[in-house]
Short mmCIF file of C-alpha atoms and ligand atoms in Angstrom, two decimals:
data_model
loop_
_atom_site.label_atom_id
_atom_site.label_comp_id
_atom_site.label_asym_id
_atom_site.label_seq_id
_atom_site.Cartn_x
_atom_site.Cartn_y
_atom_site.Cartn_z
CA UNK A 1 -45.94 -18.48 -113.36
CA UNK A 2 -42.47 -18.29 -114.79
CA UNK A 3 -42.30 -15.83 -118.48
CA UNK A 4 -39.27 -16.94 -120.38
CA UNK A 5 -39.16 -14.42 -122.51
CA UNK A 6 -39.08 -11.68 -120.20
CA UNK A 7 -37.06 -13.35 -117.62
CA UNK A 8 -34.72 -13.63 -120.50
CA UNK A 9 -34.13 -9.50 -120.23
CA UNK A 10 -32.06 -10.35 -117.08
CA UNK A 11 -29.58 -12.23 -118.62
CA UNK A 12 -29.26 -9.64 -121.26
CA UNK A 13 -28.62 -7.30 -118.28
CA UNK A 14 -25.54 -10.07 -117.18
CA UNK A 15 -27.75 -11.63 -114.00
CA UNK A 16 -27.29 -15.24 -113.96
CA UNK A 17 -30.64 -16.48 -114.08
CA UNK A 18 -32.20 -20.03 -113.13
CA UNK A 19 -35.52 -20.55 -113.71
CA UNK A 20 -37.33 -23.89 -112.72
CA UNK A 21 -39.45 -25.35 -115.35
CA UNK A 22 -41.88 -27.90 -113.33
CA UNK A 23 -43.73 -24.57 -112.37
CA UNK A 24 -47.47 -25.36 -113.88
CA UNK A 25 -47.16 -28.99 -112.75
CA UNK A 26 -46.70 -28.30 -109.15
CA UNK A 27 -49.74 -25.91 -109.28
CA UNK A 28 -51.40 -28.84 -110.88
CA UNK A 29 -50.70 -31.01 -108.24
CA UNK A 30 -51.30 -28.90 -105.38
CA UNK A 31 -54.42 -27.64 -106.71
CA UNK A 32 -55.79 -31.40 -107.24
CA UNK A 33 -54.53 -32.35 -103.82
CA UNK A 34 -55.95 -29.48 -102.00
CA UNK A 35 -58.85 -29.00 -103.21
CA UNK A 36 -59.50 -32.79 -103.30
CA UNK A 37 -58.70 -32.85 -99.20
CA UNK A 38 -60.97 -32.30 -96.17
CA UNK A 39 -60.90 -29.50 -94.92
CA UNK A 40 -59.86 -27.78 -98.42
CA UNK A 41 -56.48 -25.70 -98.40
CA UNK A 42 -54.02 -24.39 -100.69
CA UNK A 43 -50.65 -23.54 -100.28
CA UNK A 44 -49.89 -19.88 -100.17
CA UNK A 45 -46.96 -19.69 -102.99
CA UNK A 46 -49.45 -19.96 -105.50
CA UNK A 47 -50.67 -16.14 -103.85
CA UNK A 48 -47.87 -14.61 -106.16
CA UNK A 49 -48.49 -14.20 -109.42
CA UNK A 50 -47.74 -10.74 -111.00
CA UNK A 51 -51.08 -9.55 -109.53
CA UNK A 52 -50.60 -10.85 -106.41
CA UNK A 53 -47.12 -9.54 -106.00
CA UNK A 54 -48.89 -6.29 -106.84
CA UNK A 55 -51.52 -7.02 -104.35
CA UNK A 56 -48.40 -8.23 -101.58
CA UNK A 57 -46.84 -4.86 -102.33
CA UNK A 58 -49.66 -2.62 -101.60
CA UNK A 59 -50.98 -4.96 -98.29
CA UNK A 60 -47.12 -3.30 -97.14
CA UNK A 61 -48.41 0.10 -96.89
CA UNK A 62 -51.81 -0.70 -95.59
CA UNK A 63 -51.92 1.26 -92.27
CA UNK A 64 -53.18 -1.78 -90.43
CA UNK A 65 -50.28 -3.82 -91.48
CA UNK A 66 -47.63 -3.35 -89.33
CA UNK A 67 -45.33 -6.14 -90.09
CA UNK A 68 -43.10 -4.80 -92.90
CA UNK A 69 -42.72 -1.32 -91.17
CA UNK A 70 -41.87 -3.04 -88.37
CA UNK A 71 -39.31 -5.18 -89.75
CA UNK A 72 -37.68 -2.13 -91.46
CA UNK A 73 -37.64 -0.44 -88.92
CA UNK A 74 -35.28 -2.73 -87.30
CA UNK A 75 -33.36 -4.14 -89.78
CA UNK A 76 -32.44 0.27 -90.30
CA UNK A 77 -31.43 0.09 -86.37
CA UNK A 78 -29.01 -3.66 -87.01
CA UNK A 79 -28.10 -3.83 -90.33
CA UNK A 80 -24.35 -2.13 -89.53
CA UNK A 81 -24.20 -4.43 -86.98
CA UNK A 82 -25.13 -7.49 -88.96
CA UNK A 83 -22.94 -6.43 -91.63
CA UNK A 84 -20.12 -6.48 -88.59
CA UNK A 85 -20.75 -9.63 -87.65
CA UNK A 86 -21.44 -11.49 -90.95
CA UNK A 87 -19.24 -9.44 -93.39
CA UNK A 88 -21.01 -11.42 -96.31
CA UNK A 89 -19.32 -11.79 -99.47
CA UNK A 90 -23.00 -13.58 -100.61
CA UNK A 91 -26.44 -13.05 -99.51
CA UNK A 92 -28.98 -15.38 -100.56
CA UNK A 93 -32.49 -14.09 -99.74
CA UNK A 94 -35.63 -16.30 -99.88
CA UNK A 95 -38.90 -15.01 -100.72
CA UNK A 96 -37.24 -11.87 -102.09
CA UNK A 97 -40.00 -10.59 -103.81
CA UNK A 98 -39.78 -7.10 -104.46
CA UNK A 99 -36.89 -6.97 -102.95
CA UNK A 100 -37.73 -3.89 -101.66
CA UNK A 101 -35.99 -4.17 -97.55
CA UNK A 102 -33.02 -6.12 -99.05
CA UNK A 103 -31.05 -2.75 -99.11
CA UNK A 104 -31.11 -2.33 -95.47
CA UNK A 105 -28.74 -5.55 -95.81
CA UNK A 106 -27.27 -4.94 -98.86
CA UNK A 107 -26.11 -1.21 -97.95
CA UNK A 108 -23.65 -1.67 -95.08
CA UNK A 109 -22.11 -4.67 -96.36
CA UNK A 110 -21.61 -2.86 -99.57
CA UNK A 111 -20.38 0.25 -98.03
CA UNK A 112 -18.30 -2.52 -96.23
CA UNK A 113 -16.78 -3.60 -99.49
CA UNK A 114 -17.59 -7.12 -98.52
CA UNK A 115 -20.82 -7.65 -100.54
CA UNK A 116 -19.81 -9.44 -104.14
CA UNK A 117 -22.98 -11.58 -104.93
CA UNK A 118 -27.06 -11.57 -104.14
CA UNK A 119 -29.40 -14.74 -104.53
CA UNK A 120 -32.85 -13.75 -105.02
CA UNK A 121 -34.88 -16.46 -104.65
CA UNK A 122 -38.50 -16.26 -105.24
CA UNK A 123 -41.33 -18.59 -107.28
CA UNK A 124 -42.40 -15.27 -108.70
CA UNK A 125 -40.78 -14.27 -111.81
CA UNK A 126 -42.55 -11.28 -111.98
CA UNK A 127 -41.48 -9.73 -108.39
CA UNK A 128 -37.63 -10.87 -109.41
CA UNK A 129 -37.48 -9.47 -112.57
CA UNK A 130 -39.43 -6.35 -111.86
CA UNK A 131 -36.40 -6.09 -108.79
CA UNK A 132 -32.90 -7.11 -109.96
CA UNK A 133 -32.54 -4.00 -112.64
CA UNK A 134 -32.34 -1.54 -109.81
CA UNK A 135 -30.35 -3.50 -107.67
CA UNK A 136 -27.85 -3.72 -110.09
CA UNK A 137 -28.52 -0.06 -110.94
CA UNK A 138 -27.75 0.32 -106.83
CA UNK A 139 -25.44 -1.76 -106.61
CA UNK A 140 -22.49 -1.68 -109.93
CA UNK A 141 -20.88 -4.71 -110.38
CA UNK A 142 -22.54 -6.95 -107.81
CA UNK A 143 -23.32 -10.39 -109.75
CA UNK A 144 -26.69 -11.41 -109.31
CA UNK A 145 -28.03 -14.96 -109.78
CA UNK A 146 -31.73 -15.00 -109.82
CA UNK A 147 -34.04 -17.84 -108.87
CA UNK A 148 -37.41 -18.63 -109.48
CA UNK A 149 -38.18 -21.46 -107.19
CA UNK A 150 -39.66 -22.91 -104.71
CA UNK A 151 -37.43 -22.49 -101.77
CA UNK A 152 -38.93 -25.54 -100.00
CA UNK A 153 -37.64 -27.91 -102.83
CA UNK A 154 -34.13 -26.24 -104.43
CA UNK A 155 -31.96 -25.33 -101.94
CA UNK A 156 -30.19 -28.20 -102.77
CA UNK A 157 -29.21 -26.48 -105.55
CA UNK A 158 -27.30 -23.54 -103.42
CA UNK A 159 -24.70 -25.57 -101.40
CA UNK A 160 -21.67 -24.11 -102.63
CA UNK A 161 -21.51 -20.49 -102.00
CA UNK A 162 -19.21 -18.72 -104.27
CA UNK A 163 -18.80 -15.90 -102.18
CA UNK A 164 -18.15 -16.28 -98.68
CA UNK A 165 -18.81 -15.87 -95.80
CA UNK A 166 -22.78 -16.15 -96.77
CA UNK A 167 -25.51 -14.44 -95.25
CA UNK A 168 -29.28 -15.94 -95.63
CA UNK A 169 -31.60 -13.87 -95.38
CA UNK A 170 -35.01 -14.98 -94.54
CA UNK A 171 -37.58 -11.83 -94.10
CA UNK A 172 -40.97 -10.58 -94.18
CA UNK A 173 -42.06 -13.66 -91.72
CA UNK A 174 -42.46 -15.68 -94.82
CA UNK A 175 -41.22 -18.61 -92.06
CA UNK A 176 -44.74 -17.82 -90.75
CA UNK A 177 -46.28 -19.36 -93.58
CA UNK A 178 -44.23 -22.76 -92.83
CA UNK A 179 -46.69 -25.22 -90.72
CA UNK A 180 -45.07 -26.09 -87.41
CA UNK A 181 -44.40 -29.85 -88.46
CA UNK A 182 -42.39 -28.57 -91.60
CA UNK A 183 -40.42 -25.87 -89.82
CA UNK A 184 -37.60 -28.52 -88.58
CA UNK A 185 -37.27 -30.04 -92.13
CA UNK A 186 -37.31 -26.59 -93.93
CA UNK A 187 -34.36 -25.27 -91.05
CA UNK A 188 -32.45 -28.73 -91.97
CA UNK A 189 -32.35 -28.19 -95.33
CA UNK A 190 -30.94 -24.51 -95.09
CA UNK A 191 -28.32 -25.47 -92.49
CA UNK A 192 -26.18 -27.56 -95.31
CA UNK A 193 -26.30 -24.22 -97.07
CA UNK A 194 -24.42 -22.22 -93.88
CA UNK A 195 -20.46 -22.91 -93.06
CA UNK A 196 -19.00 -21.86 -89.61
CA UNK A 197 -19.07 -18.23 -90.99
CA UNK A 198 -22.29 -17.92 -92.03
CA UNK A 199 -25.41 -16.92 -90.91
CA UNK A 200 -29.33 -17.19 -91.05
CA UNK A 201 -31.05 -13.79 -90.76
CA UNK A 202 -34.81 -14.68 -90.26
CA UNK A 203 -37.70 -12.12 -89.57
CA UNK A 204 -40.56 -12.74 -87.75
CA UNK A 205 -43.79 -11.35 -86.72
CA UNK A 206 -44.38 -12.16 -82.80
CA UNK A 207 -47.29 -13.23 -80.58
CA UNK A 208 -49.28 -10.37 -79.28
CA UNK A 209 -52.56 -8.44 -78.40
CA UNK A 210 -54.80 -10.11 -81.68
CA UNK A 211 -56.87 -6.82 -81.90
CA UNK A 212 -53.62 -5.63 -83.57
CA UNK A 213 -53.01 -8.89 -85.59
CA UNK A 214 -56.20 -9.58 -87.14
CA UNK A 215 -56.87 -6.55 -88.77
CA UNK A 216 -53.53 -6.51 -90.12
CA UNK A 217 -54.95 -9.29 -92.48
CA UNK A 218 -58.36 -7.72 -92.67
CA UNK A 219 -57.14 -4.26 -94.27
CA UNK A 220 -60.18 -1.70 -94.50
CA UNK A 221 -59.80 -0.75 -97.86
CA UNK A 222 -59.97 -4.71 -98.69
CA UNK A 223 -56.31 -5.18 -99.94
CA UNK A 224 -55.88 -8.69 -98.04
CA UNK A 225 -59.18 -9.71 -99.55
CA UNK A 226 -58.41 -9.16 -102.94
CA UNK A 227 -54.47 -11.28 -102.88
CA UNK A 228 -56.72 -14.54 -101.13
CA UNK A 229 -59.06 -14.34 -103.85
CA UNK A 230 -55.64 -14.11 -106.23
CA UNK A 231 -54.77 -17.08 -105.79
CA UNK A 232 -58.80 -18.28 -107.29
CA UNK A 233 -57.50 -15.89 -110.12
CA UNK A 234 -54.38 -18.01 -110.75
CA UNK A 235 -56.63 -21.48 -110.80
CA UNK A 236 -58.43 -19.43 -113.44
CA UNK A 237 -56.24 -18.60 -115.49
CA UNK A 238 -53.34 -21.78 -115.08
CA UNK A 239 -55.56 -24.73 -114.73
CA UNK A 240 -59.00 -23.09 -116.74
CA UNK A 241 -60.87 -23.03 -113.52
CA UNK A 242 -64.33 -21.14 -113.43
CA UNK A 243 -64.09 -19.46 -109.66
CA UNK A 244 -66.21 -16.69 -109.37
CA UNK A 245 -64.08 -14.82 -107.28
CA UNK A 246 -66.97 -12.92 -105.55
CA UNK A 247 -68.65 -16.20 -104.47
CA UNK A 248 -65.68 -16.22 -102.00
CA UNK A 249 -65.44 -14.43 -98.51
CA UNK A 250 -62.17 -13.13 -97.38
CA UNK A 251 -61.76 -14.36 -93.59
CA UNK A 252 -59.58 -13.89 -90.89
CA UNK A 253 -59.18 -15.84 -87.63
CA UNK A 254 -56.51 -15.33 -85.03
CA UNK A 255 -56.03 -19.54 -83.42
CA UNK A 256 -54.95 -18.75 -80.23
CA UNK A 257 -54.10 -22.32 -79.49
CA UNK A 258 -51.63 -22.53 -82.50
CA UNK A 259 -50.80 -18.81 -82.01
CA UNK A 260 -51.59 -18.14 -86.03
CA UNK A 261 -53.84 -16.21 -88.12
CA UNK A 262 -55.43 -18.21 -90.68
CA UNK A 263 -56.57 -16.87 -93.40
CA UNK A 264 -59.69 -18.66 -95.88
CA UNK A 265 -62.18 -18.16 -98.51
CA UNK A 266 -65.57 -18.83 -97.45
CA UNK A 267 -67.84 -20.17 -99.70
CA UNK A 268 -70.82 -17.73 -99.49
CA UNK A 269 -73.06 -20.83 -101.71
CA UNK A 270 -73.40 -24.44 -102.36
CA UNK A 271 -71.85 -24.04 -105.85
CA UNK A 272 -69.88 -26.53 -108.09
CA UNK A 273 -66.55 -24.95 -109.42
CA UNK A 274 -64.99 -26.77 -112.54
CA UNK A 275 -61.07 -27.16 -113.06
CA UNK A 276 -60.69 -27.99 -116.24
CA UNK A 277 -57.11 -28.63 -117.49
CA UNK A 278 -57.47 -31.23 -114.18
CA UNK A 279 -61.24 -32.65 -115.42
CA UNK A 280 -61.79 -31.99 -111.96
CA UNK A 281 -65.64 -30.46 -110.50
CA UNK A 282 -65.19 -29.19 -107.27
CA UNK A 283 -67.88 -29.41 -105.35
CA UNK A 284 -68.18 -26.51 -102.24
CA UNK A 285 -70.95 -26.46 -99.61
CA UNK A 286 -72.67 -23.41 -98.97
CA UNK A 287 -70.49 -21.81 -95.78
CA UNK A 288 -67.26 -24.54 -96.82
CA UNK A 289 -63.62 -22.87 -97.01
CA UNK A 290 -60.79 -23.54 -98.26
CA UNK A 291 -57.36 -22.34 -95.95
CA UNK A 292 -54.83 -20.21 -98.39
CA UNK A 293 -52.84 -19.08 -95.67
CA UNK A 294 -51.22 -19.22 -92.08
CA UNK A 295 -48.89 -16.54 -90.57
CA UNK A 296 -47.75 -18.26 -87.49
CA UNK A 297 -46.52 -15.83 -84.39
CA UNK A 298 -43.66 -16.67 -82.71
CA UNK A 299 -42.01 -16.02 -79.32
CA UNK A 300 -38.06 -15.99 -78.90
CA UNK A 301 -37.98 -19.58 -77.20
CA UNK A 302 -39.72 -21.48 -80.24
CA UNK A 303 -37.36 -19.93 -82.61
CA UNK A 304 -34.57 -21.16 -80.50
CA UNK A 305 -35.98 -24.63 -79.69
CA UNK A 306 -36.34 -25.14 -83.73
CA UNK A 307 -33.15 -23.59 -84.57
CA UNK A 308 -31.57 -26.17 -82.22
CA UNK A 309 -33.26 -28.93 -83.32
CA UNK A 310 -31.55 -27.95 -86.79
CA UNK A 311 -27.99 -27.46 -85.66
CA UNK A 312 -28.31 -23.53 -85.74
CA UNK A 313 -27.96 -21.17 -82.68
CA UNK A 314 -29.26 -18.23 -81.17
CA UNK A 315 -26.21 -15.55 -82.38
CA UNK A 316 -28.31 -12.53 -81.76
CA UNK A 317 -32.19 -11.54 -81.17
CA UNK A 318 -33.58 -8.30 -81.82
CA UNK A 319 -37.18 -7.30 -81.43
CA UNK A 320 -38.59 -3.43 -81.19
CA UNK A 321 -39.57 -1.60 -78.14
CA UNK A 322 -43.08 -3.42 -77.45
CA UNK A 323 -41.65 -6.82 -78.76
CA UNK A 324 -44.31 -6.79 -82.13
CA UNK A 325 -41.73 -7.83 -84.04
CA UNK A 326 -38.49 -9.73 -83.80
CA UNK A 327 -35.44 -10.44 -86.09
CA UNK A 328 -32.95 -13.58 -85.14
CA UNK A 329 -29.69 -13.75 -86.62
CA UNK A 330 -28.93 -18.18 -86.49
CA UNK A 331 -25.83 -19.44 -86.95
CA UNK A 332 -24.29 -23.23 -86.92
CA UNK A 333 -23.83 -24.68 -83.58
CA UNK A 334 -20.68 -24.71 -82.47
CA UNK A 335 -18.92 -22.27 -85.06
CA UNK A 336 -17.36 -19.81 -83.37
CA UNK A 337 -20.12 -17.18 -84.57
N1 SAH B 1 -39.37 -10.79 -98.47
C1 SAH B 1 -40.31 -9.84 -99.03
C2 SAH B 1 -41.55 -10.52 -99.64
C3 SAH B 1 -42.41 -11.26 -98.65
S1 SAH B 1 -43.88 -11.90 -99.43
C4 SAH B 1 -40.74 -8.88 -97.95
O1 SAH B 1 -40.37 -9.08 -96.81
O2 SAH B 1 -41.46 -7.95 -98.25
C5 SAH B 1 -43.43 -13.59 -99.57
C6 SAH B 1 -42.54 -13.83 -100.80
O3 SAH B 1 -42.12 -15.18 -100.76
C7 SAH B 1 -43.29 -13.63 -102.11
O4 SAH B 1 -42.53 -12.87 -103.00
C8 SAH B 1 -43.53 -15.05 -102.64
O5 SAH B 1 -43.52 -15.12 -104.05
C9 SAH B 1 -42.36 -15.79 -102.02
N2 SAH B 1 -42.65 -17.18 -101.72
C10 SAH B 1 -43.65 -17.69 -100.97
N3 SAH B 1 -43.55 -19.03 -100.88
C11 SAH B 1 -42.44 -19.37 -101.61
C12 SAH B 1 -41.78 -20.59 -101.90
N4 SAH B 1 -42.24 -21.75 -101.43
N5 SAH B 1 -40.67 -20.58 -102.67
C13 SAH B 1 -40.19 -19.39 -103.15
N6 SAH B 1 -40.77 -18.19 -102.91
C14 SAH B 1 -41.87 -18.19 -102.15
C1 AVI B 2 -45.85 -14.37 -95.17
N1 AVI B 2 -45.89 -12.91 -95.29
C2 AVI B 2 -45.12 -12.54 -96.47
C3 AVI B 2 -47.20 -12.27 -95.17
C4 AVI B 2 -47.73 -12.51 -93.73
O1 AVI B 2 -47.84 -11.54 -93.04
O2 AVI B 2 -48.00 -13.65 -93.36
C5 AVI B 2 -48.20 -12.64 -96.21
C6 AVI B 2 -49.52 -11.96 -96.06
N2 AVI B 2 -50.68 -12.54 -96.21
C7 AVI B 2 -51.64 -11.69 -96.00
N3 AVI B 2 -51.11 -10.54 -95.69
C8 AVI B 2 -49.79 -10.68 -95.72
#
């Protein structure tokens, strides 16, 4: 949920800050409409609290999950070439988070001289404030405009870039979490955000073996297990829910048809959960789940057939030795790239 007051420290730090303010509604309304649905889901946003960005942080150096070493790994190997090709003036990064791989971008366009402005934009206020005091520490000078919002819904709201050329950058396979019905809609709202110099930078975990997949999301030491039942935490506390958080089983299934993991919490009784600021009882079946999560696996030809679909291009693809994980640089069709 968004903290005023403390968000308020960034601007006293000279980050232009925006901050949306529907925040607690949208939970509201998600909450009542999944939990209200058959099968029950909720969306995975509402994961990232400050715990949960806590929780997201250490699930990154879980040996079993590969994905953000992975993606660091290669964005160490491209980012001088990226910076070549886009020389950014703006990067806008979705999902930022911690913000933690953002200098593997940030550096070489910096060192390039290019780099003037960075767009965090993230529904957790606590991963974007905790972030944007060493970046600017890092980086003296660079204005930073932070945003805690939805990405889905605002990027209406970043049209004009003030900087350009603009670079969007789109990492940790956060598109993973997009259901394949809402992936063209989400790529057609971002391409009103790119001019013929711009780019999309997107990284994203790929289809493989799922004996190396699934445990990624089933970490040993129970890291995965405790961000799902976060987001029970979250009810808690927002809506004055009464989940007992142990009554839920983390579980893991790789959908081979869908190429996904999906991720639940399993019911382990027939229990009735009240939701009070909604005057809603829940009601749960002993064994009944509720979906918090997909991370959707890609291969190089879906990414393209979206992008297309959206106006954007191939401009580059880049994936590591054994093809675990790939990063694709998109840009507008027909620009001159
Ligand atoms: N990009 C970082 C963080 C990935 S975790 C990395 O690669 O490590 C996913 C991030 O996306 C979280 O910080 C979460 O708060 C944010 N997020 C998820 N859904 C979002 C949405 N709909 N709008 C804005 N931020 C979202
Ligand atoms: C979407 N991304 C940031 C992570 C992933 O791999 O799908 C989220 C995550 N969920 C559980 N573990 C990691």
């Amino acid at each position: 949920m968004t903290a005023p007051s403390r968000l308020a420290a960034l601007e006293a730090i000279g980050v232009e800050l925006h901050a949306c303010p529907e925040t607690w509604t949208a939970l509201a309304a998600d909450v009542l409409e999944g939990l209200s649905s058959s099968p029950k889901s909720l969306p995975p946003k509402w994961f990232y609290d400050a715990r949960g960005s806590e929780l997201f942080d250490a699930i990154c150096e879980q040996p079993e999950y590969y994905p953000t070493r992975r993606e660091a790994a290669l964005l160490r190997e491209i980012g001088g070439a990226i910076a070549a090709d886009v020389p950014a003036g703006e990067v806008v990064e979705l999902g930022s988070g911690s913000s933690l791989k953002s200098p593997l971008l940030l550096d070489p366009l910096w060192a390039a001289g290019t780099l003037r402005r960075y767009v965090p934009v993230d529904v957790s206020a606590t991963a974007v404030e905790r972030a944007v005091p060493a970046l600017l520490e890092r980086y003296p000078g660079l204005e930073i405009d932070a945003r805690v919002c939805d990405f889905t819904a605002e990027l209406g709201a970043l049209r004009a870039c003030r900087r350009p050329p603009r670079l969007i950058a789109f990492l940790g396979s956060t598109i993973g979490n997009v259901q394949p019905a809402e992936l063209q809609d989400f790529l057609l709202r971002v391409r009103p955000l790119l001019g013929p110099r711009d780019a999309l930078l997107v990284g994203h975990d790929l289809v493989k073996d799922p004996a190396v997949i699934v445990p990624a999301y089933d970490d040993a030491a129970g890291v995965t297990a405790a961000f799902n039942r976060n987001v029970l935490a979250v009810v808690n506390r927002e809506l004055h829910a009464d989940f007992e958080l142990d009554a839920f089983a983390h579980e893991v299934s790789w959908n081979a048809a869908l190429e996904r993991i999906e991720i639940r919490l399993r019911s382990r009784t027939a229990q009735v959960v009240r939701i009070a600021s909604l005057g809603l009882e829940v009601t749960f079946q002993a064994g009944e789940s509720i979906l918090t999560e997909i991370s959707r696996k890609f291969r190089r030809e879906v990414i393209e057939r979206a992008a297309a679909r959206a106006g954007l291009a191939l401009r580059a693809w880049h994936a590591d030795a054994d093809e675990w994980y790939g990063v694709s640089l998109l840009s507008p069709a027909g620009s001159a790239g």
